[in-house]
């Protein structure tokens, strides 16, 4: 992990209230593994004081991109950045997805900006020779963040304005009906209630599910102890999402212990 | 080169900047960002006799130029600390101050006695002021006879540096500092976090699970400085100044008011290397001011004249 002042390459809106920010960092681009995150200071001011944690969305050469909704003071500042502006970035942080192993198909399920870790994960899985399918959901077609580069995408919208009408759990059910659930793992990121519904669905069918959690953090490196998630297995009551996560086997955690960010 | 060393009892700190307890883990988490031997010292996370899980989420919330926390003394317990953390701190050349938390006087004594048998412990800071746990913590720290008794019992058991970390959540911090001094403490750390609160107005729920928590960060600095000033007037033992230090200038303010050492806390969550940067900044200030020693800063506050408009921030 590094603390680096990087230069912004691009800031743009890619869907309704969905924004991306790209910067150049050879070290961070090279070191980042699928599912890792960055802790980024919105500006040098004391207000907002803390960094904001974002999953790495895309890596292309030295170009690193994050994706986010504007939900508050910090993200509004990120959206006001322009190419050439400096950015104080700490990362890459967290334990990557546990995506290696013997299985044929990876289904990457995301809701909203939960799409963040999927392109980097999809590329790594494809490099391992896995079949990759993306199921991405949002409330409406206008909120779908599709840059045309997702591997084998299927979409779900609550209003049916794009793809499957309903949520990503329904869309996953439809996929499994068509393709079967053999030799498959699901990786997911999105709102807690989506992960919770998906967890119930996968547990009932014995499908392996790894979830990438989002929560408020201060340091991102384990020194503040501010981001616990309750464990359902093992001998520790809590682990820290920043250093033990953010990617967990769904069966190991008690998701309801984690307050929803949005 | 100006001298940056500060000695308290038998510990010489190479510079006056320490990491505050609970903001730097066990001193081993940030090796990618700094060499811990360049800090004045590392104050460990509060160590208790047995491991503690800590409080449920949500444990932190950001506030204007500050934050609330309610970690609840999550720690590995003294056995694991002594076995797997302390030897590494020693290997890396850290000046290690072990912070001890407990829910009884016996537990404070037991943890301290276990540390006494180990090499690599330079001194102790006693947490009698955690605002986030029911047993121990604030109900000791706001009761002056308890603070005095804890200090007395621990003083009997160690020749090492003994600092008592005081809470600002009392009417008169000077009274508590005097009690520590009278019972043989070598220093008082001023201050632990202020009790604070924040509410999500959409849900009308508190932003942290314990409803109230410890308020820290640059927003509290002026209040913390006033507490250090009050303690300075009350006692002659060294004061360790804590509260919202983000820069060398902030640290120097605390020393001018009367702190011999300072601790950097919340700043580390933004920049894990803030401690060594602040130490370097203090050295630069001493050179710029043509001062021979950082010791000349301590308590050098000039109250003989009215503050100038520039000093009041009207420049």
XYZ file of C-alpha atoms in Angstrom:
577
model
C 0.000 0.000 0.000
C 1.041 3.515 -0.770
C 0.080 7.033 0.141
C 0.418 9.027 -3.032
C -0.666 12.387 -4.388
C -1.882 11.512 -7.849
C -3.138 13.611 -10.757
C -6.718 13.363 -11.938
C -7.102 12.343 -15.568
C -10.873 12.409 -15.954
C -14.034 13.121 -13.993
C -17.387 12.395 -15.543
C -20.981 11.428 -15.027
C -21.763 8.032 -16.547
C -25.425 7.539 -15.477
C -28.059 9.207 -13.278
C -26.114 10.215 -10.159
C -23.320 7.807 -11.110
C -19.873 9.345 -11.540
C -16.388 8.109 -12.286
C -13.048 9.616 -11.374
C -9.828 8.439 -13.014
C -6.266 9.202 -11.995
C -2.762 8.120 -12.926
C -0.666 5.960 -10.614
C 1.660 3.298 -11.862
C 2.228 1.880 -8.371
C -1.439 1.652 -7.418
C -2.417 0.292 -10.844
C 0.187 -2.454 -10.585
C -0.437 -3.382 -6.958
C -4.253 -3.493 -6.956
C -5.910 -6.919 -6.890
C -9.616 -7.586 -7.555
C -11.873 -6.307 -4.779
C -9.312 -4.037 -3.135
C -10.134 -0.446 -2.308
C -8.626 3.005 -1.968
C -9.076 5.522 0.837
C -9.181 8.973 -0.720
C -9.131 12.430 0.858
C -11.729 14.701 -0.793
C -9.473 17.750 -0.359
C -6.827 19.116 1.986
C -9.400 20.809 4.244
C -10.185 19.766 7.828
C -13.854 19.568 6.841
C -14.504 17.009 5.507
C -11.840 15.498 7.717
C -11.685 11.826 6.840
C -10.856 9.867 3.709
C -13.546 8.065 1.725
C -13.236 4.385 0.832
C -13.894 3.361 -2.766
C -13.404 0.063 -4.567
C -11.141 0.170 -7.590
C -13.451 0.075 -10.607
C -11.115 -0.149 -13.563
C -7.384 -0.365 -14.214
C -5.976 0.318 -17.673
C -2.223 0.694 -17.799
C -1.470 3.359 -15.179
C -5.036 4.653 -15.207
C -7.098 3.829 -12.105
C -10.804 4.592 -11.901
C -13.378 4.714 -9.115
C -17.169 4.889 -9.484
C -19.546 6.488 -6.998
C -22.883 8.118 -6.254
C -23.042 11.622 -4.883
C -24.426 11.007 -1.413
C -22.834 13.707 0.707
C -20.137 16.286 1.219
C -17.175 14.111 0.220
C -18.590 12.647 -2.967
C -19.845 16.079 -4.074
C -16.264 17.340 -3.803
C -14.999 14.413 -5.885
C -17.552 15.253 -8.575
C -16.202 18.814 -8.756
C -12.659 17.641 -9.555
C -11.145 18.439 -12.932
C -8.321 16.852 -14.923
C -4.981 17.973 -13.556
C -6.232 18.359 -9.974
C -4.235 16.535 -7.284
C -5.762 13.755 -5.203
C -4.406 12.187 -1.991
C -4.889 8.432 -2.327
C -4.051 5.636 0.122
C -4.099 2.104 -1.181
C -4.627 -0.487 -2.418
C -6.242 -1.732 0.802
C -8.126 -4.792 1.999
C -7.969 -8.478 1.172
C -8.796 -9.234 -2.490
C -11.675 -11.461 -3.587
C -10.890 -15.136 -3.050
C -11.531 -15.963 -6.674
C -9.000 -18.652 -7.415
C -9.956 -22.327 -7.215
C -11.611 -25.080 -9.195
C -14.890 -23.925 -10.701
C -16.086 -23.147 -14.202
C -18.379 -20.138 -14.017
C -18.330 -16.897 -12.035
C -21.509 -14.854 -11.828
C -20.781 -11.260 -10.818
C -23.894 -9.727 -9.285
C -23.984 -5.996 -8.591
C -26.507 -3.395 -7.564
C -25.990 0.305 -8.301
C -22.411 1.414 -7.680
C -21.851 -2.082 -6.315
C -20.672 -2.575 -9.865
C -17.414 -0.980 -8.686
C -15.191 -4.063 -8.195
C -16.649 -6.142 -11.034
C -14.593 -5.070 -14.066
C -11.257 -5.739 -12.320
C -12.578 -9.035 -10.940
C -14.058 -10.028 -14.311
C -10.736 -9.446 -16.064
C -8.852 -11.533 -13.499
C -11.385 -14.364 -13.754
C -11.263 -14.317 -17.544
C -7.474 -14.531 -17.355
C -7.886 -17.687 -15.268
C -10.085 -19.152 -17.984
C -13.337 -18.889 -16.041
C -16.608 -18.200 -17.760
C -17.753 -14.756 -16.518
C -21.323 -13.411 -16.434
C -22.299 -9.998 -15.066
C -25.744 -9.378 -13.627
C -26.120 -5.691 -12.885
C -29.209 -4.052 -11.459
C -30.467 -0.558 -10.742
C -33.818 1.115 -10.191
C -34.118 2.393 -13.773
C -32.260 2.148 -17.095
C -30.904 5.665 -16.551
C -29.103 4.527 -13.401
C -27.395 1.569 -15.074
C -23.662 2.146 -15.304
C -22.840 0.299 -18.495
C -19.762 1.421 -20.339
C -20.172 -1.376 -22.859
C -17.166 -3.251 -21.507
C -18.762 -5.548 -18.908
C -18.208 -9.202 -19.755
C -21.444 -10.919 -20.840
C -23.797 -8.463 -19.119
C -27.426 -9.075 -18.109
C -29.330 -6.159 -16.658
C -32.189 -5.883 -14.197
C -34.262 -2.789 -13.441
C -37.043 -2.362 -10.914
C -39.254 -0.706 -13.546
C -38.279 -3.025 -16.392
C -36.883 -0.121 -18.432
C -33.850 -2.265 -19.236
C -33.475 -6.038 -19.150
C -35.125 -8.186 -16.496
C -37.989 -6.498 -14.628
C -37.172 -6.956 -10.981
C -34.075 -7.199 -8.847
C -30.765 -8.945 -9.406
C -31.832 -11.924 -7.289
C -34.709 -12.528 -9.712
C -32.354 -12.085 -12.641
C -29.919 -14.589 -11.119
C -32.812 -17.037 -10.649
C -33.737 -16.673 -14.291
C -30.125 -17.227 -15.352
C -29.819 -20.364 -13.217
C -33.064 -21.769 -14.630
C -31.619 -21.451 -18.092
C -27.999 -22.398 -17.441
C -28.042 -24.460 -14.241
C -26.132 -23.881 -11.023
C -23.393 -26.485 -11.358
C -19.731 -25.598 -10.835
C -20.520 -21.949 -10.220
C -19.609 -19.221 -7.772
C -21.323 -15.907 -7.192
C -19.475 -12.693 -6.326
C -21.621 -9.769 -5.271
C -21.478 -6.132 -4.273
C -24.328 -3.748 -3.592
C -26.681 -2.460 -0.906
C -26.892 -4.613 2.223
C -30.527 -5.548 1.605
C -29.589 -6.802 -1.858
C -26.712 -8.843 -0.430
C -29.003 -10.181 2.265
C -31.636 -11.338 -0.252
C -28.956 -12.790 -2.490
C -27.396 -14.570 0.485
C -30.708 -16.210 1.340
C -31.150 -17.277 -2.270
C -27.634 -18.732 -2.622
C -27.650 -20.434 0.806
C -30.922 -22.178 -0.019
C -29.359 -23.581 -3.183
C -25.915 -24.345 -1.814
C -24.253 -21.822 -4.130
C -20.964 -20.316 -2.959
C -21.324 -16.551 -2.480
C -18.624 -14.028 -1.751
C -19.767 -10.514 -0.921
C -17.845 -7.261 -1.044
C -19.022 -5.048 1.824
C -19.377 -1.329 1.958
C -19.210 0.526 5.234
C -18.026 3.816 6.645
C -14.375 3.747 7.586
C -11.944 6.183 9.012
C -8.382 4.922 8.491
C -8.864 1.934 6.142
C -5.736 0.268 7.555
C -6.849 -1.219 10.892
C -5.691 1.423 13.330
C -9.018 3.064 14.203
C -11.028 -0.175 14.656
C -14.031 1.713 13.365
C -15.422 -0.743 10.793
C -16.351 -4.028 12.478
C -18.631 -6.645 10.992
C -19.949 -9.403 13.219
C -18.698 -12.869 12.380
C -20.991 -15.875 12.385
C -18.090 -18.316 12.324
C -14.638 -18.495 13.849
C -13.492 -17.405 17.289
C -13.629 -13.657 16.855
C -16.857 -11.752 17.421
C -15.892 -8.992 14.996
C -13.423 -8.507 12.196
C -12.534 -5.216 10.566
C -13.955 -4.726 7.085
C -10.858 -2.715 6.107
C -8.175 -5.278 6.875
C -9.983 -8.630 7.129
C -12.500 -7.761 4.400
C -14.072 -6.155 2.532
C -14.618 -9.472 0.709
C -16.198 -12.248 2.778
C -17.758 -15.644 2.284
C -21.388 -14.762 2.958
C -21.724 -17.623 5.456
C -18.950 -16.210 7.653
C -20.572 -12.872 8.455
C -23.724 -11.587 10.099
C -24.668 -9.013 7.516
C -27.469 -7.550 9.626
C -24.821 -6.341 12.069
C -23.591 -3.869 9.492
C -25.403 -0.541 9.155
C -26.348 0.322 5.593
C -24.321 3.144 4.120
C -27.183 4.518 2.050
C 20.760 21.201 15.355
C 18.302 22.044 18.120
C 17.688 19.347 20.705
C 14.286 17.692 20.473
C 14.743 15.296 23.391
C 12.392 15.238 26.342
C 13.046 13.149 29.446
C 10.310 12.093 31.851
C 11.480 10.051 34.848
C 13.873 7.551 33.234
C 12.576 7.672 29.668
C 14.182 9.900 27.068
C 11.912 10.533 24.101
C 13.885 11.487 20.991
C 11.214 14.006 20.085
C 8.030 15.159 21.794
C 5.569 13.472 19.409
C 3.849 10.240 20.430
C 0.960 8.394 18.850
C -2.215 8.513 20.924
C -3.665 5.316 22.325
C -6.309 3.726 20.150
C -5.252 5.616 17.033
C -2.179 3.643 15.993
C -3.129 0.049 16.722
C -0.216 -1.813 18.255
C 2.283 0.321 16.347
C 2.867 -2.361 13.726
C 0.055 -1.715 11.249
C 1.610 1.260 9.491
C 5.074 0.053 8.622
C 4.463 0.781 4.951
C 4.254 4.470 5.824
C 6.800 5.176 8.539
C 9.607 3.902 10.743
C 8.181 3.804 14.274
C 11.622 4.415 15.781
C 11.417 7.961 14.385
C 8.469 8.756 16.628
C 9.015 10.136 20.105
C 7.066 7.114 21.224
C 4.228 4.755 20.526
C 1.370 4.611 23.012
C -0.355 1.301 22.415
C -4.017 0.635 22.112
C -5.523 0.181 25.577
C -4.558 -3.288 26.784
C -6.837 -5.171 29.169
C -6.299 -8.435 31.052
C -8.525 -10.412 28.681
C -9.245 -9.742 25.003
C -12.195 -7.412 24.420
C -14.484 -7.576 21.387
C -15.377 -3.907 21.500
C -18.700 -2.269 20.755
C -21.108 -3.181 17.945
C -21.171 -1.146 14.732
C -21.659 1.735 13.962
C -18.508 2.715 15.840
C -17.522 5.933 14.079
C -19.149 9.002 12.576
C -17.654 12.054 10.976
C -18.621 15.472 12.328
C -17.567 18.960 11.307
C -13.752 18.891 11.444
C -13.914 16.004 13.851
C -15.268 12.550 14.511
C -17.063 10.471 17.075
C -15.888 7.032 18.048
C -17.213 4.276 20.192
C -14.706 1.468 19.771
C -15.181 0.125 23.292
C -11.559 -0.825 24.009
C -11.423 -3.659 21.471
C -8.012 -5.244 22.050
C -6.158 -8.540 21.969
C -5.592 -8.734 25.724
C -2.297 -8.536 27.587
C -1.183 -12.131 26.902
C -1.299 -11.784 23.124
C 0.081 -8.256 23.335
C 3.144 -9.371 25.271
C 3.676 -12.471 23.150
C 3.161 -11.178 19.646
C 3.116 -7.359 19.577
C 5.625 -6.073 22.126
C 8.635 -8.078 20.826
C 8.098 -6.617 17.346
C 7.836 -3.060 18.677
C 11.071 -3.643 20.573
C 12.770 -5.052 17.480
C 11.794 -1.965 15.520
C 13.269 0.382 18.087
C 10.021 1.959 19.239
C 9.839 3.723 22.582
C 6.754 1.905 23.793
C 4.317 3.225 26.351
C 1.737 0.584 27.221
C -1.729 2.010 27.739
C -3.718 -0.033 30.259
C -7.496 -0.171 30.608
C -9.317 -2.157 33.261
C -12.606 -2.534 35.026
C -11.131 -2.914 38.507
C -8.092 -1.690 40.386
C -6.928 -5.305 40.660
C -7.046 -5.656 36.878
C -4.967 -2.494 36.349
C -2.384 -3.879 38.784
C -2.358 -7.324 37.211
C -1.813 -6.027 33.667
C 0.931 -3.664 34.838
C 2.682 -6.426 36.771
C 2.601 -8.685 33.714
C 4.199 -5.906 31.655
C 6.823 -5.270 34.350
C 8.342 -8.677 33.639
C 8.906 -7.847 29.964
C 11.640 -6.025 28.141
C 10.664 -3.274 25.779
C 8.160 -1.423 27.960
C 9.379 2.125 28.560
C 6.430 3.229 30.649
C 2.705 3.206 31.156
C -0.248 5.377 30.392
C -3.307 4.496 32.420
C -6.671 4.892 30.750
C -9.112 5.932 33.447
C -11.141 7.907 30.990
C -12.629 5.830 28.186
C -16.083 7.310 27.544
C -17.335 4.207 25.726
C -17.416 1.380 28.241
C -19.681 0.917 31.221
C -17.302 -1.004 33.454
C -14.169 0.946 34.230
C -13.467 3.895 31.987
C -15.279 7.066 32.869
C -16.755 5.917 36.153
C -13.187 5.744 37.445
C -12.023 8.799 35.568
C -14.692 11.151 36.866
C -14.241 10.069 40.482
C -11.168 11.735 41.910
C -10.617 9.314 44.833
C -10.625 6.393 42.354
C -8.059 8.088 40.130
C -5.933 8.748 43.203
C -6.217 5.162 44.393
C -5.356 3.697 40.976
C -2.333 5.969 40.746
C -1.205 5.015 44.248
C -1.547 1.274 43.674
C 0.274 1.363 40.332
C 3.026 3.648 41.633
C 3.831 1.072 44.295
C 4.309 -1.510 41.588
C 6.570 0.191 39.087
C 9.661 2.325 38.817
C 8.855 3.022 35.187
C 7.262 6.181 33.849
C 3.626 6.311 34.934
C 1.246 8.701 33.200
C -2.463 8.940 33.941
C -4.728 9.795 31.008
C -7.418 12.156 32.199
C -10.867 12.798 30.880
C -11.944 16.346 30.074
C -15.507 15.408 31.039
C -15.156 16.739 34.581
C -15.717 20.132 36.174
C -12.103 20.634 37.156
C -9.366 18.679 35.417
C -6.836 20.463 37.626
C -8.203 18.669 40.685
C -7.660 15.284 39.003
C -4.171 16.255 37.865
C -3.311 17.289 41.426
C -4.522 13.931 42.751
C -2.278 12.113 40.263
C 0.693 14.282 41.167
C 0.127 13.731 44.885
C 0.082 9.960 44.412
C 3.332 9.883 42.489
C 2.345 9.957 38.824
C 5.159 11.121 36.565
C 2.835 12.828 34.107
C -0.784 13.389 33.194
C -2.106 12.996 29.653
C -4.628 15.715 28.823
C -7.049 14.932 27.315
C -9.008 11.860 26.354
C -12.021 12.441 24.087
C -14.949 14.676 24.921
C -18.373 13.069 25.133
C -20.153 13.926 21.909
C -23.172 12.983 19.861
C -24.528 13.176 16.312
C -27.947 12.312 14.886
C -29.126 11.282 11.437
C -32.092 13.607 10.956
C -33.727 11.430 8.279
C -33.934 8.359 10.513
C -33.729 10.293 13.832
C -31.227 7.705 14.950
C -27.893 8.365 16.634
C -24.993 8.082 14.198
C -23.122 5.684 16.464
C -24.503 2.611 18.181
C -23.755 3.692 21.742
C -25.656 6.981 21.142
C -22.861 9.100 22.598
C -19.170 8.587 21.948
C -15.732 10.106 22.134
C -15.346 13.332 20.181
C -11.922 13.992 18.683
C -10.187 15.784 15.836
C -9.195 19.371 15.071
C -12.568 20.700 16.227
C -11.683 19.972 19.870
C -8.223 21.550 19.859
C -9.115 24.871 21.499
C -11.008 23.101 24.293
C -8.162 20.636 24.800
C -5.645 23.492 24.932
C -7.703 25.156 27.651
C -7.716 21.886 29.620
C -3.927 21.602 29.312
C -3.639 25.205 30.466
C -5.809 24.441 33.481
C -3.766 21.360 34.342
C -0.542 23.317 33.883
C -1.627 25.810 36.499
C -2.575 22.986 38.888
C 0.524 20.750 38.822
C 4.256 20.830 38.215
C 4.620 17.278 36.783
C 4.879 17.037 32.980
C 1.706 17.172 30.919
C 1.216 15.187 27.742
C -0.967 17.332 25.496
C -3.600 15.647 23.331
C -6.533 16.933 21.337
C -6.929 17.525 17.637
C -3.266 17.969 16.731
C -3.025 17.910 12.925
C 0.170 19.888 12.312
C 3.471 20.919 13.886
C 1.921 24.293 14.653
C -0.864 22.598 16.615
C 1.699 20.563 18.563
C 3.787 23.669 19.306
C 0.681 25.434 20.654
C 0.205 22.638 23.185
C 3.853 22.867 24.244
C 3.712 26.648 24.627
C 0.644 26.224 26.828
C 2.528 23.738 28.984
C 2.738 20.256 27.461
C 6.109 18.481 27.602
C 5.037 15.852 25.096
C 2.143 15.675 22.682
C 0.140 12.848 21.202
C -1.240 12.739 17.683
C -4.427 10.729 17.255
C -7.188 11.378 14.754
C -4.642 12.857 12.301
C -3.181 9.356 11.888
C -6.450 8.145 10.368
C -5.856 10.555 7.503
C -2.062 10.328 7.362
C -0.487 7.393 9.229
C 2.891 9.162 9.042
C 1.549 12.414 10.559
C 3.538 11.828 13.772
C 6.956 11.840 12.122
C 5.973 14.754 9.872
C 4.897 16.791 12.905
C 8.153 15.917 14.712
C 10.106 17.152 11.686
C 7.975 20.294 11.604
C 8.748 21.031 15.256
C 12.467 20.656 14.560
C 12.152 23.058 11.638
C 10.341 25.574 13.853
C 13.063 25.379 16.515
C 15.740 26.044 13.913
C 13.742 28.893 12.417
C 13.207 30.419 15.868
C 16.897 29.842 16.674
C 15.963 27.871 19.777
C 18.469 25.412 21.257
C 16.005 22.984 22.723
C 12.378 22.002 22.445
C 12.331 22.165 26.237
C 12.452 25.955 26.004
C 9.027 25.868 24.419
C 7.291 24.161 27.309
C 5.025 26.553 29.187
C 6.503 29.561 27.385
C 3.093 31.172 26.931
C 3.375 34.943 27.154
C 0.310 36.314 28.911
C 1.889 39.660 29.744
C 0.154 41.550 26.946
C -3.178 41.509 25.229
C -3.191 39.194 22.210
C -2.411 41.064 19.024
C -4.969 41.247 16.252
C -2.675 39.041 14.198
C -2.572 36.415 16.924
C -6.336 36.578 17.128
C -6.518 35.554 13.491
C -7.328 38.929 11.909
C -4.238 39.080 9.727
